[in-house]
Amino acid sequence: MSDILSQFIKDRRKLLGLTQPELADRAGVGLRFIREVEQGKDTVRLDKVNQVLSLFGHETGPIPIKRDPHE
Amino acid sequence: MSDILSQFIKDRRKLLGLTQPELADRAGVGLRFIREVEQGKDTVRLDKVNQVLSLFGHETGPIPIKRDPHE
DNA sequence: TGAAATTATACCTTTTCGGGTATAATGTCA
DNA sequence: TGACATTATACCCGAAAAGGTATAATTTCA
């Protein structure tokens, strides 16, 4: 996972005070999936990621790769 | 696929004047994958989508779901 | 400290993605 | 219209994701 998504999901979950099991339940995905996603696994299915993001009012989309920070 | 990504990939590909086979080759993914993605299949792997997006200087990230247009 | 809650890791099974290939459909343009 | 390029659909197979469950590690906090 691109870290960006991974981190976003973890942050939002904690922001709402949810546990991984709770998030998994609400998103309709398996608990293991939430765990793998938050740990940065990137060989996951896009639709499952979107199921989770939708809880936060978001979805996956193309974003520019940020350039080297120190330039 | 969220249409957003699907459309983005298709648009960028044409912008560069690439065919699906050419894009598949450069991205290091199968031709079938490119086709399914551009047709909006959403049960695809995130890492493969990122492989394609990286050719366009982009990656997947969370974006706000746009609200109902007529409000 | 220690107990409870939360998160991480491992194993197994089912489902299905991804790639290759072949063929059909569609689009393009002279 | 016809020839060519491009894209869409269908089939098979191997690899792996997703889920469930169980257990270990970690964190939290009284």
PDB file of C-alpha atoms (C1' of nucleotides) in Angstrom:
ATOM      1  CA  MET A   1       0.000   0.000   0.000  1.00  0.00           C
ATOM      2  CA  SER A   2       1.262   3.423  -0.893  1.00  0.00           C
ATOM      3  CA  ASP A   3       1.687   4.467   2.739  1.00  0.00           C
ATOM      4  CA  ILE A   4      -0.512   7.375   1.858  1.00  0.00           C
ATOM      5  CA  LEU A   5      -3.591   5.198   1.833  1.00  0.00           C
ATOM      6  CA  SER A   6      -2.327   3.022   4.606  1.00  0.00           C
ATOM      7  CA  GLN A   7      -1.690   5.957   6.866  1.00  0.00           C
ATOM      8  CA  PHE A   8      -4.863   7.707   5.905  1.00  0.00           C
ATOM      9  CA  ILE A   9      -6.991   4.750   6.870  1.00  0.00           C
ATOM     10  CA  LYS A  10      -5.230   4.240  10.147  1.00  0.00           C
ATOM     11  CA  ASP A  11      -5.467   7.909  11.030  1.00  0.00           C
ATOM     12  CA  ARG A  12      -9.108   8.205  10.164  1.00  0.00           C
ATOM     13  CA  ARG A  13      -9.986   5.081  12.065  1.00  0.00           C
ATOM     14  CA  LYS A  14      -8.370   6.370  15.225  1.00  0.00           C
ATOM     15  CA  LEU A  15      -9.912   9.751  14.657  1.00  0.00           C
ATOM     16  CA  LEU A  16     -13.300   8.093  14.912  1.00  0.00           C
ATOM     17  CA  GLY A  17     -12.191   6.025  17.846  1.00  0.00           C
ATOM     18  CA  LEU A  18     -12.760   2.740  16.090  1.00  0.00           C
ATOM     19  CA  THR A  19     -10.928  -0.526  16.601  1.00  0.00           C
ATOM     20  CA  GLN A  20      -9.834  -2.648  13.682  1.00  0.00           C
ATOM     21  CA  PRO A  21     -12.668  -5.138  14.246  1.00  0.00           C
ATOM     22  CA  GLU A  22     -15.180  -2.323  14.327  1.00  0.00           C
ATOM     23  CA  LEU A  23     -13.866  -0.791  11.138  1.00  0.00           C
ATOM     24  CA  ALA A  24     -13.801  -4.161   9.418  1.00  0.00           C
ATOM     25  CA  ASP A  25     -17.362  -4.747  10.437  1.00  0.00           C
ATOM     26  CA  ARG A  26     -18.634  -1.394   9.271  1.00  0.00           C
ATOM     27  CA  ALA A  27     -16.750  -1.551   6.016  1.00  0.00           C
ATOM     28  CA  GLY A  28     -17.920  -5.050   5.307  1.00  0.00           C
ATOM     29  CA  VAL A  29     -14.456  -6.479   4.927  1.00  0.00           C
ATOM     30  CA  GLY A  30     -12.500  -9.015   6.888  1.00  0.00           C
ATOM     31  CA  LEU A  31     -10.537  -8.076   9.930  1.00  0.00           C
ATOM     32  CA  ARG A  32      -7.399  -9.436   8.393  1.00  0.00           C
ATOM     33  CA  PHE A  33      -7.814  -7.130   5.473  1.00  0.00           C
ATOM     34  CA  ILE A  34      -7.880  -4.052   7.671  1.00  0.00           C
ATOM     35  CA  ARG A  35      -4.763  -5.244   9.401  1.00  0.00           C
ATOM     36  CA  GLU A  36      -2.859  -5.929   6.222  1.00  0.00           C
ATOM     37  CA  VAL A  37      -3.897  -2.629   4.736  1.00  0.00           C
ATOM     38  CA  GLU A  38      -2.822  -0.627   7.758  1.00  0.00           C
ATOM     39  CA  GLN A  39       0.501  -2.415   7.637  1.00  0.00           C
ATOM     40  CA  GLY A  40       1.094  -1.222   4.131  1.00  0.00           C
ATOM     41  CA  LYS A  41       0.332  -4.303   2.100  1.00  0.00           C
ATOM     42  CA  ASP A  42      -0.143  -3.111  -1.448  1.00  0.00           C
ATOM     43  CA  THR A  43      -1.296  -6.243  -3.198  1.00  0.00           C
ATOM     44  CA  VAL A  44      -4.841  -5.689  -2.080  1.00  0.00           C
ATOM     45  CA  ARG A  45      -8.000  -5.295  -4.041  1.00  0.00           C
ATOM     46  CA  LEU A  46      -9.007  -1.809  -5.009  1.00  0.00           C
ATOM     47  CA  ASP A  47     -12.699  -2.312  -4.338  1.00  0.00           C
ATOM     48  CA  LYS A  48     -12.005  -3.417  -0.795  1.00  0.00           C
ATOM     49  CA  VAL A  49      -9.913  -0.336  -0.182  1.00  0.00           C
ATOM     50  CA  ASN A  50     -12.734   1.790  -1.517  1.00  0.00           C
ATOM     51  CA  GLN A  51     -15.194   0.073   0.775  1.00  0.00           C
ATOM     52  CA  VAL A  52     -13.112   1.263   3.672  1.00  0.00           C
ATOM     53  CA  LEU A  53     -12.458   4.737   2.332  1.00  0.00           C
ATOM     54  CA  SER A  54     -16.135   5.325   1.720  1.00  0.00           C
ATOM     55  CA  LEU A  55     -16.693   5.235   5.461  1.00  0.00           C
ATOM     56  CA  PHE A  56     -14.534   8.302   5.620  1.00  0.00           C
ATOM     57  CA  GLY A  57     -16.201  10.008   2.685  1.00  0.00           C
ATOM     58  CA  HIS A  58     -13.288   9.244   0.422  1.00  0.00           C
ATOM     59  CA  GLU A  59     -12.378   7.034  -2.478  1.00  0.00           C
ATOM     60  CA  THR A  60      -9.218   6.149  -4.340  1.00  0.00           C
ATOM     61  CA  GLY A  61      -8.070   8.507  -7.014  1.00  0.00           C
ATOM     62  CA  PRO A  62      -4.922   9.537  -8.865  1.00  0.00           C
ATOM     63  CA  ILE A  63      -2.739  11.972  -7.014  1.00  0.00           C
ATOM     64  CA  PRO A  64       0.555  13.446  -8.189  1.00  0.00           C
ATOM     65  CA  ILE A  65       3.609  11.739  -6.807  1.00  0.00           C
ATOM     66  CA  LYS A  66       5.184  14.298  -4.596  1.00  0.00           C
ATOM     67  CA  ARG A  67       8.522  15.475  -5.798  1.00  0.00           C
ATOM     68  CA  ASP A  68      11.685  15.250  -3.798  1.00  0.00           C
ATOM     69  CA  PRO A  69      10.997  17.273  -0.627  1.00  0.00           C
ATOM     70  CA  HIS A  70      14.330  19.087  -0.488  1.00  0.00           C
ATOM     71  CA  GLU A  71      14.244  20.864  -3.780  1.00  0.00           C
TER      72      GLU A  71
ATOM     73  CA  MET B   1     -12.815   0.863 -10.782  1.00  0.00           C
ATOM     74  CA  SER B   2     -13.986   4.198  -9.510  1.00  0.00           C
ATOM     75  CA  ASP B   3     -14.359   5.680 -12.972  1.00  0.00           C
ATOM     76  CA  ILE B   4     -12.068   8.382 -11.757  1.00  0.00           C
ATOM     77  CA  LEU B   5      -9.064   6.115 -12.006  1.00  0.00           C
ATOM     78  CA  SER B   6     -10.389   4.330 -15.018  1.00  0.00           C
ATOM     79  CA  GLN B   7     -10.951   7.536 -16.901  1.00  0.00           C
ATOM     80  CA  PHE B   8      -7.713   9.056 -15.758  1.00  0.00           C
ATOM     81  CA  ILE B   9      -5.689   6.168 -17.079  1.00  0.00           C
ATOM     82  CA  LYS B  10      -7.474   6.112 -20.379  1.00  0.00           C
ATOM     83  CA  ASP B  11      -7.100   9.851 -20.820  1.00  0.00           C
ATOM     84  CA  ARG B  12      -3.441   9.892 -19.956  1.00  0.00           C
ATOM     85  CA  ARG B  13      -2.700   7.006 -22.226  1.00  0.00           C
ATOM     86  CA  LYS B  14      -4.287   8.719 -25.194  1.00  0.00           C
ATOM     87  CA  LEU B  15      -2.614  11.955 -24.252  1.00  0.00           C
ATOM     88  CA  LEU B  16       0.702  10.207 -24.719  1.00  0.00           C
ATOM     89  CA  GLY B  17      -0.494   8.547 -27.882  1.00  0.00           C
ATOM     90  CA  LEU B  18      -0.042   5.059 -26.522  1.00  0.00           C
ATOM     91  CA  THR B  19      -2.002   1.961 -27.405  1.00  0.00           C
ATOM     92  CA  GLN B  20      -3.144  -0.473 -24.743  1.00  0.00           C
ATOM     93  CA  PRO B  21      -0.402  -2.968 -25.623  1.00  0.00           C
ATOM     94  CA  GLU B  22       2.206  -0.238 -25.417  1.00  0.00           C
ATOM     95  CA  LEU B  23       0.963   0.938 -22.061  1.00  0.00           C
ATOM     96  CA  ALA B  24       0.802  -2.598 -20.738  1.00  0.00           C
ATOM     97  CA  ASP B  25       4.345  -3.161 -21.858  1.00  0.00           C
ATOM     98  CA  ARG B  26       5.732  -0.004 -20.320  1.00  0.00           C
ATOM     99  CA  ALA B  27       3.861  -0.498 -17.077  1.00  0.00           C
ATOM    100  CA  GLY B  28       4.952  -4.083 -16.814  1.00  0.00           C
ATOM    101  CA  VAL B  29       1.428  -5.428 -16.573  1.00  0.00           C
ATOM    102  CA  GLY B  30      -0.593  -7.659 -18.802  1.00  0.00           C
ATOM    103  CA  LEU B  31      -2.599  -6.349 -21.673  1.00  0.00           C
ATOM    104  CA  ARG B  32      -5.743  -7.782 -20.205  1.00  0.00           C
ATOM    105  CA  PHE B  33      -5.234  -5.812 -17.066  1.00  0.00           C
ATOM    106  CA  ILE B  34      -5.093  -2.516 -18.923  1.00  0.00           C
ATOM    107  CA  ARG B  35      -8.258  -3.401 -20.740  1.00  0.00           C
ATOM    108  CA  GLU B  36     -10.147  -4.377 -17.625  1.00  0.00           C
ATOM    109  CA  VAL B  37      -8.996  -1.284 -15.808  1.00  0.00           C
ATOM    110  CA  GLU B  38     -10.041   1.056 -18.578  1.00  0.00           C
ATOM    111  CA  GLN B  39     -13.411  -0.638 -18.635  1.00  0.00           C
ATOM    112  CA  GLY B  40     -13.937   0.160 -15.017  1.00  0.00           C
ATOM    113  CA  LYS B  41     -13.303  -3.176 -13.366  1.00  0.00           C
ATOM    114  CA  ASP B  42     -12.811  -2.422  -9.709  1.00  0.00           C
ATOM    115  CA  THR B  43     -11.723  -5.766  -8.341  1.00  0.00           C
ATOM    116  CA  VAL B  44      -8.169  -5.169  -9.438  1.00  0.00           C
ATOM    117  CA  ARG B  45      -5.023  -5.128  -7.433  1.00  0.00           C
ATOM    118  CA  LEU B  46      -3.885  -1.824  -6.069  1.00  0.00           C
ATOM    119  CA  ASP B  47      -0.213  -2.363  -6.798  1.00  0.00           C
ATOM    120  CA  LYS B  48      -0.936  -3.001 -10.451  1.00  0.00           C
ATOM    121  CA  VAL B  49      -2.932   0.203 -10.681  1.00  0.00           C
ATOM    122  CA  ASN B  50      -0.026   2.040  -9.126  1.00  0.00           C
ATOM    123  CA  GLN B  51       2.361   0.524 -11.624  1.00  0.00           C
ATOM    124  CA  VAL B  52       0.321   2.126 -14.356  1.00  0.00           C
ATOM    125  CA  LEU B  53      -0.209   5.426 -12.605  1.00  0.00           C
ATOM    126  CA  SER B  54       3.491   5.815 -11.941  1.00  0.00           C
ATOM    127  CA  LEU B  55       4.035   6.151 -15.675  1.00  0.00           C
ATOM    128  CA  PHE B  56       1.970   9.301 -15.446  1.00  0.00           C
ATOM    129  CA  GLY B  57       3.704  10.584 -12.343  1.00  0.00           C
ATOM    130  CA  HIS B  58       0.766   9.650 -10.167  1.00  0.00           C
ATOM    131  CA  GLU B  59      -0.210   7.150  -7.534  1.00  0.00           C
ATOM    132  CA  THR B  60      -3.404   6.152  -5.795  1.00  0.00           C
ATOM    133  CA  GLY B  61      -4.498   8.217  -2.845  1.00  0.00           C
ATOM    134  CA  PRO B  62      -7.603   9.098  -0.890  1.00  0.00           C
ATOM    135  CA  ILE B  63      -9.723  11.806  -2.433  1.00  0.00           C
ATOM    136  CA  PRO B  64     -12.977  13.224  -1.085  1.00  0.00           C
ATOM    137  CA  ILE B  65     -16.077  11.773  -2.641  1.00  0.00           C
ATOM    138  CA  LYS B  66     -17.644  14.599  -4.517  1.00  0.00           C
ATOM    139  CA  ARG B  67     -21.005  15.579  -3.202  1.00  0.00           C
ATOM    140  CA  ASP B  68     -24.164  15.505  -5.217  1.00  0.00           C
ATOM    141  CA  PRO B  69     -23.524  17.909  -8.110  1.00  0.00           C
ATOM    142  CA  HIS B  70     -26.913  19.629  -7.987  1.00  0.00           C
ATOM    143  CA  GLU B  71     -26.814  20.938  -4.475  1.00  0.00           C
TER     144      GLU B  71
ATOM    145  C1'  DT C   1       2.903  -3.674  38.135  1.00  0.00           C
ATOM    146  C1'  DG C   2      -0.936  -6.643  35.983  1.00  0.00           C
ATOM    147  C1'  DA C   3      -5.240  -7.429  33.678  1.00  0.00           C
ATOM    148  C1'  DA C   4      -7.935  -6.229  29.678  1.00  0.00           C
ATOM    149  C1'  DA C   5      -8.150  -4.471  25.245  1.00  0.00           C
ATOM    150  C1'  DT C   6      -6.091  -3.988  20.940  1.00  0.00           C
ATOM    151  C1'  DT C   7      -3.125  -5.340  17.373  1.00  0.00           C
ATOM    152  C1'  DA C   8       0.117  -8.651  15.001  1.00  0.00           C
ATOM    153  C1'  DT C   9       1.324 -13.191  13.134  1.00  0.00           C
ATOM    154  C1'  DA C  10       0.415 -17.918  11.374  1.00  0.00           C
ATOM    155  C1'  DC C  11      -2.290 -21.727   9.173  1.00  0.00           C
ATOM    156  C1'  DC C  12      -5.873 -23.400   6.084  1.00  0.00           C
ATOM    157  C1'  DT C  13      -9.566 -23.103   2.487  1.00  0.00           C
ATOM    158  C1'  DT C  14     -12.159 -20.921  -1.032  1.00  0.00           C
ATOM    159  C1'  DT C  15     -12.406 -17.639  -4.432  1.00  0.00           C
ATOM    160  C1'  DT C  16     -10.607 -15.046  -8.082  1.00  0.00           C
ATOM    161  C1'  DC C  17      -7.191 -12.049 -10.109  1.00  0.00           C
ATOM    162  C1'  DG C  18      -3.649 -11.758 -13.677  1.00  0.00           C
ATOM    163  C1'  DG C  19      -1.484 -13.337 -17.694  1.00  0.00           C
ATOM    164  C1'  DG C  20      -1.447 -15.666 -22.086  1.00  0.00           C
ATOM    165  C1'  DT C  21      -3.780 -16.697 -26.141  1.00  0.00           C
ATOM    166  C1'  DA C  22      -7.387 -16.774 -29.576  1.00  0.00           C
ATOM    167  C1'  DT C  23     -11.250 -14.649 -31.593  1.00  0.00           C
ATOM    168  C1'  DA C  24     -14.784 -11.158 -32.226  1.00  0.00           C
ATOM    169  C1'  DA C  25     -16.109  -6.445 -32.344  1.00  0.00           C
ATOM    170  C1'  DT C  26     -15.253  -1.739 -33.163  1.00  0.00           C
ATOM    171  C1'  DG C  27     -12.897   2.210 -34.981  1.00  0.00           C
ATOM    172  C1'  DT C  28     -10.070   4.658 -38.479  1.00  0.00           C
ATOM    173  C1'  DC C  29      -9.015   6.311 -42.807  1.00  0.00           C
ATOM    174  C1'  DA C  30      -7.754   6.114 -47.645  1.00  0.00           C
TER     175       DA C  30
ATOM    176  C1'  DT D   1     -16.527   0.230 -48.997  1.00  0.00           C
ATOM    177  C1'  DG D   2     -12.492  -2.458 -47.623  1.00  0.00           C
ATOM    178  C1'  DA D   3      -8.065  -3.102 -45.304  1.00  0.00           C
ATOM    179  C1'  DC D   4      -5.684  -2.250 -41.076  1.00  0.00           C
ATOM    180  C1'  DA D   5      -5.167  -0.909 -36.388  1.00  0.00           C
ATOM    181  C1'  DT D   6      -7.113  -0.930 -32.009  1.00  0.00           C
ATOM    182  C1'  DT D   7     -10.048  -2.532 -28.542  1.00  0.00           C
ATOM    183  C1'  DA D   8     -13.360  -5.990 -26.465  1.00  0.00           C
ATOM    184  C1'  DT D   9     -14.712 -10.685 -25.063  1.00  0.00           C
ATOM    185  C1'  DA D  10     -13.910 -15.645 -23.832  1.00  0.00           C
ATOM    186  C1'  DC D  11     -11.267 -19.662 -22.058  1.00  0.00           C
ATOM    187  C1'  DC D  12      -7.601 -21.931 -19.289  1.00  0.00           C
ATOM    188  C1'  DC D  13      -4.235 -22.185 -15.535  1.00  0.00           C
ATOM    189  C1'  DG D  14      -1.169 -20.930 -11.784  1.00  0.00           C
ATOM    190  C1'  DA D  15      -0.582 -17.808  -8.068  1.00  0.00           C
ATOM    191  C1'  DA D  16      -2.264 -15.344  -4.489  1.00  0.00           C
ATOM    192  C1'  DA D  17      -5.830 -12.423  -2.043  1.00  0.00           C
ATOM    193  C1'  DA D  18      -9.480 -12.610   1.374  1.00  0.00           C
ATOM    194  C1'  DG D  19     -11.646 -14.523   5.107  1.00  0.00           C
ATOM    195  C1'  DG D  20     -11.992 -17.297   9.353  1.00  0.00           C
ATOM    196  C1'  DT D  21      -9.832 -18.823  13.338  1.00  0.00           C
ATOM    197  C1'  DA D  22      -6.366 -19.374  16.831  1.00  0.00           C
ATOM    198  C1'  DT D  23      -2.461 -17.674  19.213  1.00  0.00           C
ATOM    199  C1'  DA D  24       1.206 -14.423  20.332  1.00  0.00           C
ATOM    200  C1'  DA D  25       2.745  -9.823  20.934  1.00  0.00           C
ATOM    201  C1'  DT D  26       1.828  -5.233  22.138  1.00  0.00           C
ATOM    202  C1'  DT D  27      -0.490  -1.401  24.090  1.00  0.00           C
ATOM    203  C1'  DT D  28      -3.357   0.832  27.425  1.00  0.00           C
ATOM    204  C1'  DC D  29      -4.534   2.254  31.785  1.00  0.00           C
ATOM    205  C1'  DA D  30      -6.254   1.647  36.418  1.00  0.00           C
TER     206       DA D  30
END
